[in-house]
Short mmCIF file of C-alpha atoms (C1' of nucleotides) in Angstrom, two decimals:
data_model
loop_
_atom_site.label_atom_id
_atom_site.label_comp_id
_atom_site.label_asym_id
_atom_site.label_seq_id
_atom_site.Cartn_x
_atom_site.Cartn_y
_atom_site.Cartn_z
CA MET A 1 101.19 87.54 123.72
CA VAL A 2 104.09 85.15 123.42
CA THR A 3 107.44 86.94 123.46
CA LYS A 4 109.41 84.83 121.07
CA THR A 5 113.04 85.34 121.97
CA ALA A 6 115.07 84.91 118.82
CA GLN A 7 118.19 84.00 120.76
CA LYS A 8 118.61 80.40 121.78
CA PRO A 9 120.80 80.20 124.86
CA ALA A 10 121.81 76.56 124.63
CA ALA A 11 119.38 74.62 126.84
CA PRO A 12 118.04 76.97 129.48
CA ARG A 13 116.27 75.20 132.26
CA ARG A 14 114.13 78.18 133.05
CA ASP A 15 112.41 79.43 129.93
CA ARG A 16 108.86 80.62 129.97
CA ALA A 17 108.40 80.60 126.20
CA ARG A 18 109.68 77.06 126.10
CA THR A 19 107.27 75.73 128.68
CA GLU A 20 104.42 77.61 127.07
CA ARG A 21 105.12 75.77 123.86
CA THR A 22 105.35 72.52 125.81
CA ILE A 23 101.91 73.16 127.25
CA LEU A 24 100.34 73.99 123.90
CA ASP A 25 101.86 70.90 122.34
CA ALA A 26 100.42 68.85 125.14
CA VAL A 27 97.01 70.39 124.47
CA ALA A 28 97.09 69.13 120.91
CA ARG A 29 98.18 65.67 121.98
CA LEU A 30 95.51 65.54 124.65
CA ILE A 31 92.74 66.65 122.31
CA LEU A 32 93.77 64.00 119.83
CA ARG A 33 93.93 61.25 122.37
CA ASP A 34 91.10 61.99 124.79
CA GLY A 35 89.01 64.52 122.94
CA LEU A 36 88.33 68.10 123.88
CA SER A 37 86.56 67.10 127.08
CA GLY A 38 89.67 65.25 128.19
CA VAL A 39 91.58 68.49 128.57
CA GLY A 40 91.64 69.51 132.20
CA ILE A 41 94.16 71.38 134.28
CA ASN A 42 95.49 68.28 136.00
CA ALA A 43 95.52 66.09 132.92
CA LEU A 44 97.18 68.83 130.88
CA ALA A 45 99.90 69.41 133.44
CA ARG A 46 100.50 65.67 133.62
CA GLU A 47 100.68 65.35 129.85
CA ALA A 48 103.03 68.31 129.52
CA GLY A 49 105.16 67.11 132.40
CA ILE A 50 105.05 70.45 134.17
CA ASP A 51 103.37 71.75 137.29
CA LYS A 52 99.81 72.89 136.87
CA VAL A 53 100.44 76.12 138.67
CA LEU A 54 102.44 77.25 135.66
CA ILE A 55 99.37 76.89 133.50
CA TYR A 56 97.50 79.22 135.80
CA ARG A 57 100.36 81.68 135.86
CA TYR A 58 100.99 81.82 132.13
CA PHE A 59 97.50 81.40 130.74
CA GLY A 60 95.41 82.29 133.74
CA ASP A 61 92.79 79.76 132.84
CA LEU A 62 92.00 76.77 130.67
CA ASP A 63 90.18 79.13 128.35
CA GLY A 64 93.36 81.16 128.15
CA VAL A 65 95.17 78.04 127.00
CA TYR A 66 92.54 77.49 124.36
CA ARG A 67 92.77 81.06 123.19
CA ALA A 68 96.53 80.80 122.90
CA TYR A 69 96.24 77.56 121.00
CA ALA A 70 93.67 79.01 118.64
CA GLU A 71 96.23 81.61 117.55
CA HIS A 72 98.61 78.85 116.60
CA GLY A 73 98.77 78.86 112.83
CA ASP A 74 98.10 75.25 112.02
CA PHE A 75 94.76 75.13 113.76
CA TRP A 76 92.94 76.54 110.75
CA TRP A 77 93.61 78.00 107.34
CA SER A 78 93.02 81.18 105.46
CA VAL A 79 90.09 81.97 103.23
CA ASP A 80 92.42 82.38 100.30
CA ASP A 81 93.41 78.74 100.63
CA ILE A 82 89.85 77.81 99.88
CA ILE A 83 88.84 80.34 97.30
CA GLY A 84 92.05 80.17 95.34
CA THR A 85 93.46 82.85 93.09
CA GLU A 86 92.80 81.51 89.62
CA LYS A 87 89.36 82.10 88.23
CA ALA A 88 87.42 78.99 87.36
CA ALA A 89 85.46 78.71 84.15
CA SER A 90 82.14 78.95 85.93
CA LEU A 91 80.66 79.55 89.34
CA ALA A 92 79.77 75.89 89.59
CA GLY A 93 83.34 74.95 88.83
CA ALA A 94 84.66 77.33 91.43
CA LEU A 95 82.34 75.84 94.03
CA LYS A 96 83.35 72.32 93.19
CA SER A 97 87.05 72.95 93.54
CA GLY A 98 86.40 75.07 96.61
CA PHE A 99 84.65 72.26 98.46
CA ARG A 100 87.38 69.85 97.51
CA ARG A 101 90.04 72.17 98.85
CA HIS A 102 88.08 72.80 101.98
CA ALA A 103 87.74 69.10 102.68
CA ALA A 104 91.41 68.53 101.99
CA GLU A 105 92.45 71.24 104.44
CA MET A 106 90.14 69.84 107.07
CA ARG A 107 91.22 66.26 106.72
CA LYS A 108 94.80 67.38 107.13
CA ARG A 109 94.11 68.71 110.62
CA PRO A 110 93.04 66.04 113.07
CA VAL A 111 92.98 68.46 115.98
CA THR A 112 90.57 70.73 114.17
CA LEU A 113 88.42 67.75 113.30
CA ALA A 114 88.35 66.70 116.92
CA VAL A 115 87.26 70.17 117.96
CA ILE A 116 84.52 70.20 115.34
CA GLY A 117 83.32 66.87 116.58
CA ALA A 118 83.15 68.15 120.13
CA GLU A 119 81.63 71.52 119.38
CA THR A 120 78.16 70.44 120.42
CA ALA A 121 79.29 69.15 123.78
CA ASN A 122 82.05 71.55 124.84
CA ARG A 123 81.71 75.24 124.21
CA THR A 124 85.34 76.24 124.72
CA PRO A 125 87.09 79.20 123.07
CA LEU A 126 88.47 76.76 120.54
CA VAL A 127 84.98 75.88 119.45
CA ILE A 128 83.91 79.49 119.38
CA ALA A 129 86.97 80.38 117.33
CA LEU A 130 86.12 77.69 114.82
CA GLU A 131 82.54 78.88 114.56
CA GLU A 132 83.67 82.42 114.00
CA VAL A 133 86.10 81.43 111.31
CA ARG A 134 83.38 79.42 109.61
CA GLU A 135 80.92 82.29 109.56
CA ARG A 136 83.54 84.74 108.43
CA ARG A 137 84.65 82.39 105.70
CA ALA A 138 81.08 81.95 104.52
CA LEU A 139 80.62 85.70 104.22
CA GLU A 140 83.91 86.25 102.41
CA LEU A 141 83.16 83.38 100.11
CA MET A 142 79.83 84.89 99.13
CA ASP A 143 81.37 88.28 98.52
CA ALA A 144 84.19 86.88 96.44
CA VAL A 145 81.87 84.71 94.42
CA PHE A 146 79.42 87.49 93.72
CA ALA A 147 82.25 89.81 92.73
CA ARG A 148 83.75 87.35 90.27
CA TYR A 149 80.78 85.55 88.82
CA GLY A 150 77.81 87.71 89.69
CA ALA A 151 74.79 86.56 91.62
CA PRO A 152 73.65 83.14 90.40
CA ALA A 153 70.39 82.90 88.58
CA HIS A 154 67.95 80.98 90.70
CA VAL A 155 70.23 79.23 93.15
CA ASP A 156 70.20 79.92 96.89
CA LEU A 157 73.97 79.94 97.16
CA PRO A 158 74.22 80.43 100.95
CA ALA A 159 71.86 77.53 101.57
CA LEU A 160 73.71 75.32 99.13
CA THR A 161 77.11 76.01 100.65
CA ALA A 162 75.71 75.61 104.16
CA ILE A 163 74.28 72.19 103.35
CA LEU A 164 77.31 70.86 101.54
CA GLY A 165 79.71 72.45 104.01
CA ALA A 166 77.84 70.94 106.93
CA ALA A 167 77.93 67.52 105.30
CA ILE A 168 81.66 67.74 104.61
CA ASP A 169 82.55 69.01 108.08
CA TYR A 170 80.44 66.40 109.78
CA LEU A 171 81.61 63.49 107.68
CA ALA A 172 85.24 64.53 108.00
CA ALA A 173 84.92 64.75 111.77
CA ARG A 174 83.10 61.43 112.04
CA ALA A 175 85.61 59.69 109.82
CA ARG A 176 88.06 59.78 112.71
CA GLN A 177 85.96 57.21 114.52
CA ILE A 178 83.68 55.37 112.13
CA ARG A 179 84.50 53.76 108.83
CA VAL A 180 81.14 53.93 107.15
CA TYR A 181 78.27 56.40 107.27
CA GLY A 182 74.92 55.47 105.80
CA GLY A 183 76.49 52.56 104.00
CA VAL A 184 79.17 54.73 102.41
CA GLU A 185 82.85 54.46 103.26
CA ILE A 186 84.37 57.75 104.37
CA LYS A 187 87.97 56.89 105.21
CA THR A 188 90.28 56.96 102.23
CA ASP A 189 90.92 59.55 99.56
CA LYS A 190 89.15 57.28 97.13
CA ASP A 191 86.06 57.26 99.32
CA TRP A 192 86.06 61.03 99.35
CA GLU A 193 86.52 61.24 95.64
CA ARG A 194 83.36 59.22 95.30
CA LEU A 195 81.53 61.63 97.57
CA PHE A 196 82.77 64.60 95.60
CA THR A 197 81.61 63.09 92.37
CA THR A 198 78.12 63.18 93.79
CA VAL A 199 78.67 66.67 95.18
CA ASP A 200 79.66 67.78 91.69
CA ALA A 201 76.50 66.29 90.28
CA MET A 202 74.37 68.05 92.87
CA ILE A 203 76.03 71.39 92.23
CA ASP A 204 75.76 71.08 88.48
CA GLY A 205 72.19 69.96 88.85
CA ALA A 206 71.19 72.75 91.15
CA PHE A 207 72.51 75.29 88.66
CA SER A 208 71.08 73.67 85.57
CA THR A 209 67.68 72.76 86.96
CA ALA A 210 67.20 76.05 88.71
CA GLY A 211 65.61 77.80 85.76
CA LYS A 212 63.22 75.20 84.47
CA PRO A 213 60.43 74.14 86.83
CA ALA A 214 61.01 70.41 86.96
CA GLN A 215 58.23 70.32 89.51
CA ARG A 216 55.29 72.61 89.03
CA LYS A 217 54.82 72.87 92.77
CA ARG A 218 55.09 76.43 94.01
CA LYS A 219 52.71 77.09 96.82
CA PRO A 220 49.76 74.82 97.50
CA MET B 1 63.56 43.55 131.21
CA VAL B 2 61.04 45.82 132.87
CA THR B 3 58.14 43.93 134.36
CA LYS B 4 55.32 46.34 133.74
CA THR B 5 52.66 45.53 136.31
CA ALA B 6 49.31 46.48 134.84
CA GLN B 7 47.76 46.92 138.26
CA LYS B 8 48.25 50.22 140.01
CA PRO B 9 48.09 49.69 143.78
CA ALA B 10 47.39 53.26 144.80
CA ALA B 11 50.78 54.82 145.62
CA PRO B 12 53.23 52.08 146.54
CA ARG B 13 56.34 53.36 148.18
CA ARG B 14 58.42 50.41 147.10
CA ASP B 15 58.03 49.81 143.40
CA ARG B 16 60.95 48.83 141.28
CA ALA B 17 59.28 49.52 137.95
CA ARG B 18 58.33 52.94 139.19
CA THR B 19 61.83 53.91 140.23
CA GLU B 20 63.24 52.51 137.02
CA ARG B 21 60.99 54.85 135.12
CA THR B 22 62.05 57.67 137.41
CA ILE B 23 65.69 56.97 136.61
CA LEU B 24 65.13 56.84 132.86
CA ASP B 25 63.17 60.07 132.95
CA ALA B 26 66.03 61.68 134.83
CA VAL B 27 68.44 60.47 132.15
CA ALA B 28 66.50 62.34 129.50
CA ARG B 29 66.35 65.50 131.60
CA LEU B 30 70.05 65.29 132.35
CA ILE B 31 71.04 64.78 128.73
CA LEU B 32 68.95 67.75 127.74
CA ARG B 33 70.34 70.01 130.42
CA ASP B 34 74.00 69.00 130.71
CA GLY B 35 74.60 66.95 127.60
CA LEU B 36 75.51 63.31 127.36
CA SER B 37 78.78 63.83 129.20
CA GLY B 38 76.88 65.26 132.13
CA VAL B 39 75.32 61.91 132.88
CA GLY B 40 77.19 60.23 135.72
CA ILE B 41 76.10 57.90 138.45
CA ASN B 42 76.09 60.55 141.13
CA ALA B 43 74.51 63.26 139.02
CA LEU B 44 71.88 60.84 137.77
CA ALA B 45 70.95 59.68 141.25
CA ARG B 46 70.76 63.28 142.39
CA GLU B 47 68.57 64.26 139.46
CA ALA B 48 66.27 61.29 139.94
CA GLY B 49 66.09 61.85 143.68
CA ILE B 50 66.98 58.27 144.47
CA ASP B 51 70.00 56.52 145.89
CA LYS B 52 72.69 55.67 143.38
CA VAL B 53 72.97 52.14 144.64
CA LEU B 54 69.59 51.46 143.06
CA ILE B 55 71.02 52.35 139.66
CA TYR B 56 73.70 49.73 140.12
CA ARG B 57 71.20 47.18 141.32
CA TYR B 58 68.63 47.67 138.57
CA PHE B 59 70.83 48.50 135.60
CA GLY B 60 74.17 47.21 136.77
CA ASP B 61 76.01 50.01 135.05
CA LEU B 62 75.65 53.37 133.37
CA ASP B 63 75.78 51.56 130.06
CA GLY B 64 72.90 49.43 131.27
CA VAL B 65 70.93 52.60 131.88
CA TYR B 66 71.73 53.77 128.37
CA ARG B 67 70.70 50.44 126.90
CA ALA B 68 67.42 50.54 128.77
CA TYR B 69 66.79 54.09 127.63
CA ALA B 70 67.59 53.22 124.03
CA GLU B 71 64.73 50.72 124.09
CA HIS B 72 62.35 53.42 125.11
CA GLY B 73 60.17 54.08 122.11
CA ASP B 74 60.49 57.80 121.74
CA PHE B 75 64.23 57.80 121.35
CA TRP B 76 64.03 57.07 117.65
CA TRP B 77 61.52 56.17 114.97
CA SER B 78 60.83 53.39 112.55
CA VAL B 79 62.01 53.18 108.99
CA ASP B 80 58.43 53.14 107.82
CA ASP B 81 57.95 56.59 109.26
CA ILE B 82 60.55 57.84 106.84
CA ILE B 83 59.86 55.86 103.73
CA GLY B 84 56.11 56.17 103.94
CA THR B 85 53.57 53.81 102.48
CA GLU B 86 52.25 55.73 99.49
CA LYS B 87 54.33 55.59 96.36
CA ALA B 88 55.64 58.89 95.12
CA ALA B 89 55.49 59.81 91.47
CA SER B 90 59.24 59.46 91.07
CA LEU B 91 62.31 58.39 92.93
CA ALA B 92 63.37 62.00 93.27
CA GLY B 93 60.01 62.87 94.77
CA ALA B 94 60.26 60.02 97.23
CA LEU B 95 63.69 61.17 98.32
CA LYS B 96 62.55 64.73 98.79
CA SER B 97 59.65 63.84 101.01
CA GLY B 98 61.78 61.26 102.78
CA PHE B 99 64.38 63.80 103.81
CA ARG B 100 61.72 66.20 104.96
CA ARG B 101 60.12 63.55 107.11
CA HIS B 102 63.46 62.50 108.48
CA ALA B 103 64.32 66.04 109.51
CA ALA B 104 60.90 66.53 111.05
CA GLU B 105 61.24 63.39 113.17
CA MET B 106 64.70 64.42 114.28
CA ARG B 107 63.78 67.95 115.21
CA LYS B 108 60.94 66.59 117.33
CA ARG B 109 63.39 64.71 119.56
CA PRO B 110 65.78 66.97 121.44
CA VAL B 111 67.30 64.09 123.35
CA THR B 112 68.18 62.30 120.16
CA LEU B 113 69.66 65.51 118.78
CA ALA B 114 71.76 65.91 121.89
CA VAL B 115 73.07 62.37 121.53
CA ILE B 116 73.90 62.94 117.89
CA GLY B 117 75.76 66.07 118.83
CA ALA B 118 77.78 64.19 121.41
CA GLU B 119 78.45 61.08 119.38
CA THR B 120 81.97 62.15 118.52
CA ALA B 121 82.92 62.77 122.13
CA ASN B 122 81.07 60.08 124.07
CA ARG B 123 80.80 56.57 122.73
CA THR B 124 78.02 55.32 124.95
CA PRO B 125 75.50 52.60 124.04
CA LEU B 126 73.10 55.38 123.15
CA VAL B 127 75.46 56.62 120.49
CA ILE B 128 76.14 53.13 119.22
CA ALA B 129 72.42 52.44 119.08
CA LEU B 130 71.89 55.57 117.02
CA GLU B 131 74.67 54.64 114.65
CA GLU B 132 73.25 51.18 114.21
CA VAL B 133 69.79 52.48 113.50
CA ARG B 134 71.23 54.90 110.97
CA GLU B 135 73.12 52.21 109.10
CA ARG B 136 70.19 49.86 109.20
CA ARG B 137 67.87 52.58 107.97
CA ALA B 138 70.21 53.41 105.11
CA LEU B 139 70.24 49.79 103.98
CA GLU B 140 66.50 49.39 104.22
CA LEU B 141 66.00 52.64 102.40
CA MET B 142 68.16 51.50 99.53
CA ASP B 143 66.36 48.17 99.30
CA ALA B 144 62.94 49.76 99.40
CA VAL B 145 63.85 52.36 96.82
CA PHE B 146 65.37 49.87 94.44
CA ALA B 147 62.36 47.62 94.80
CA ARG B 148 59.88 50.36 94.04
CA TYR B 149 61.65 52.53 91.52
CA GLY B 150 64.49 50.40 90.24
CA ALA B 151 68.12 51.39 90.34
CA PRO B 152 68.56 55.03 89.31
CA ALA B 153 70.29 55.72 86.05
CA HIS B 154 73.58 57.40 86.79
CA VAL B 155 73.11 58.60 90.33
CA ASP B 156 75.17 57.30 93.26
CA LEU B 157 72.19 57.03 95.54
CA PRO B 158 74.03 55.88 98.69
CA ALA B 159 76.48 58.76 98.40
CA LEU B 160 73.72 61.25 97.80
CA THR B 161 71.69 60.14 100.80
CA ALA B 162 74.79 60.00 102.97
CA ILE B 163 75.72 63.57 102.10
CA LEU B 164 72.27 65.04 102.53
CA GLY B 165 71.56 62.93 105.59
CA ALA B 166 74.80 64.02 107.21
CA ALA B 167 74.00 67.65 106.51
CA ILE B 168 70.51 67.36 107.96
CA ASP B 169 71.62 65.46 111.06
CA TYR B 170 74.44 67.85 111.75
CA LEU B 171 72.46 71.01 111.18
CA ALA B 172 69.56 69.75 113.25
CA ALA B 173 71.88 68.90 116.11
CA ARG B 174 73.71 72.21 115.90
CA ALA B 175 70.48 74.18 115.78
CA ARG B 176 70.03 73.45 119.46
CA GLN B 177 72.91 75.78 120.24
CA ILE B 178 73.58 78.12 117.34
CA ARG B 179 71.16 80.24 115.37
CA VAL B 180 73.04 80.53 112.11
CA TYR B 181 75.37 78.23 110.21
CA GLY B 182 77.41 79.54 107.32
CA GLY B 183 75.27 82.66 107.22
CA VAL B 184 72.04 80.66 107.02
CA GLU B 185 69.45 80.57 109.79
CA ILE B 186 68.63 77.08 110.97
CA LYS B 187 66.15 77.60 113.77
CA THR B 188 62.57 77.91 112.62
CA ASP B 189 60.45 75.77 110.34
CA LYS B 190 60.68 78.54 107.76
CA ASP B 191 64.48 78.34 107.84
CA TRP B 192 64.30 74.63 107.23
CA GLU B 193 61.86 75.01 104.41
CA ARG B 194 64.40 77.26 102.74
CA LEU B 195 67.05 74.59 103.18
CA PHE B 196 64.78 71.94 101.76
CA THR B 197 64.03 74.02 98.72
CA THR B 198 67.73 73.87 97.94
CA VAL B 199 67.86 70.18 98.79
CA ASP B 200 65.05 69.63 96.31
CA ALA B 201 66.96 71.50 93.64
CA MET B 202 70.09 69.43 94.28
CA ILE B 203 68.17 66.17 94.12
CA ASP B 204 66.30 67.12 90.97
CA GLY B 205 69.50 68.35 89.45
CA ALA B 206 71.50 65.28 90.31
CA PHE B 207 68.90 63.11 88.62
CA SER B 208 68.42 65.26 85.55
CA THR B 209 72.06 66.13 84.97
CA ALA B 210 73.28 62.64 85.61
CA GLY B 211 72.93 61.44 82.06
CA LYS B 212 74.34 64.33 80.09
CA PRO B 213 78.01 65.14 80.63
CA ALA B 214 77.83 68.75 81.72
CA GLN B 215 81.57 68.49 82.27
CA ARG B 216 83.60 66.45 79.86
CA LYS B 217 86.07 65.60 82.57
CA ARG B 218 86.37 61.89 83.23
CA LYS B 219 89.89 60.86 84.05
CA PRO B 220 92.78 63.19 83.31
"C1'" DG C 1 128.38 92.50 144.53
"C1'" DG C 2 123.50 92.46 146.31
"C1'" DT C 3 118.50 92.81 145.49
"C1'" DT C 4 114.25 91.94 143.10
"C1'" DT C 5 111.60 89.49 139.96
"C1'" DT C 6 110.67 85.29 137.64
"C1'" DT C 7 110.41 80.27 137.00
"C1'" DG C 8 109.59 76.13 139.04
"C1'" DT C 9 108.35 72.64 143.00
"C1'" DC C 10 105.55 71.11 146.68
"C1'" DA C 11 101.86 70.59 149.97
"C1'" DC C 12 97.37 71.30 150.80
"C1'" DC C 13 92.24 72.15 150.43
"C1'" DA C 14 87.25 71.34 149.31
"C1'" DT C 15 84.54 69.02 146.25
"C1'" DG C 16 83.01 65.54 142.99
"C1'" DT C 17 83.42 60.98 141.08
"C1'" DG C 18 82.65 55.82 140.59
"C1'" DG C 19 81.97 52.03 143.53
"C1'" DT C 20 80.99 48.80 147.77
"C1'" DG C 21 79.37 47.00 152.19
"C1'" DA C 22 76.23 47.05 156.02
"C1'" DC C 23 71.84 47.86 157.67
"C1'" DA C 24 66.56 48.75 158.15
"C1'" DT C 25 62.03 47.73 156.63
"C1'" DA C 26 58.33 46.75 153.53
"C1'" DT C 27 56.50 43.21 150.63
"C1'" DA C 28 55.65 38.58 149.17
"C1'" DG C 29 55.81 33.50 149.97
"C1'" DG C 30 54.91 29.63 152.73
"C1'" DC D 1 51.82 34.22 161.49
"C1'" DC D 2 56.50 33.76 160.49
"C1'" DT D 3 60.21 33.87 157.28
"C1'" DA D 4 62.87 35.17 153.14
"C1'" DT D 5 63.45 38.26 149.58
"C1'" DA D 6 63.23 42.78 147.50
"C1'" DT D 7 63.53 47.67 148.02
"C1'" DG D 8 65.50 51.56 149.89
"C1'" DT D 9 68.89 54.38 153.14
"C1'" DC D 10 73.33 55.42 154.90
"C1'" DA D 11 78.24 55.53 155.60
"C1'" DC D 12 82.32 54.89 153.68
"C1'" DC D 13 86.38 54.20 150.41
"C1'" DA D 14 90.12 55.59 146.98
"C1'" DC D 15 90.83 58.63 143.62
"C1'" DA D 16 90.63 62.70 140.47
"C1'" DT D 17 89.38 67.31 139.92
"C1'" DG D 18 89.98 72.59 140.04
"C1'" DG D 19 92.27 75.83 142.73
"C1'" DT D 20 95.56 78.37 146.21
"C1'" DG D 21 99.41 79.58 149.24
"C1'" DA D 22 104.14 78.98 150.67
"C1'" DC D 23 108.75 78.35 149.49
"C1'" DA D 24 113.51 77.49 146.96
"C1'" DA D 25 116.38 78.67 143.42
"C1'" DA D 26 117.59 80.69 139.11
"C1'" DA D 27 117.68 85.12 136.15
"C1'" DA D 28 117.52 89.69 135.50
"C1'" DC D 29 118.32 94.14 137.23
"C1'" DC D 30 120.80 97.86 139.70
#
DNA sequence: GGTTTTTGTCACCATGTGGTGACATATAGG
DNA sequence: CCTATATGTCACCACATGGTGACAAAAACC
């Protein structure tokens, strides 16, 4: 736990809290520049401009650094930011604005995007924290939606949110490195608005088509 | 270029083609076990049980190894495998079966999944090759679809395939390490059939809802 | 004031990495 | 058969990595 001393004694040369912040800032910079796999003890100490033995002393471990960084507020966002307080006209409408907000929050956080992109390769506490927050968010979202709008008629809501959420997370993470995915631009806000137009259509469609059997294929 | 000698002279101790195959096999094993970032010259030579200088001599470089491996047939699949030869009853039907086939081909290839999962972190020729094949496939898919079914009415087909393709790729890659995503299981064939049921609904819906303005929101 | 703890600096270790040169010998060419 | 090339083995280099112990000085404590 970081003991945040409220007093600021000018410019103290020996300040643990200060160097801890320096280290965590360097973590963010390093993740952005070299990716999550580029964060090592030596590289981190070099980037922070401090001796690596301090990292061991204060955080014990690289995982300890990750854990400390994960508690930093700007790494993720609250569920309320996504769900919102005002009630939408319909469940479909709530989903549509929810996905938009989710994407916006993600695209604001390059470090988080970098971690998502590296989650398959590096299984650090940062990655685990992100996975946990995702699962927790999914559960809370389902609860909130059911409470406000009731269970949807014939729509598999968890599957739908998983698919669209996966697409958004993946595309947002990839957008840091590639300009186009499957022939579709994914860089600018305009590009994303195009994507969300299609997402809207899919959501609307899934809810409207659900009742009527557009395909009379059940079980062969 | 690998000179594949058709003759098999018993068990030759000095056979370049043979050791090249040994190296490429070791690449696959190493990617599966330690991920794409685990492939280094030393580790590769150790895994293959040969001297690392041979890797330099035969492939020049790690990237050369990747390039050679990318040409190996089983790393990806042809566009025809996805599009199929028989004409579906509708464009929506063709898309639905196309996505299913795509997912099936992906889930058959753990090495490809591992590369996809690492594509954000490591930008090796393998990753670039995958990206190229994806873009090329997207283009060919659009051409083939337009030629057979004509341009869809009011559906942004590139955006739709990009979104669903991204979701499938990402979930397939993640399934190698996590069991559940957003509260939805993504391991077994049954899990994927559930996902595809929702994908079907979204596709059907996007095509049926496209014409009628379910939301009278155009530009505020 | 003097003592103890904390913060920071430095040197060092074993190990792993990418990369190169020298050498032996098996194979192929004449 | 003799020679030249191809294949494989070995030793070595500089450097980076994760990790530890020893030590100086600044703060905090009494």
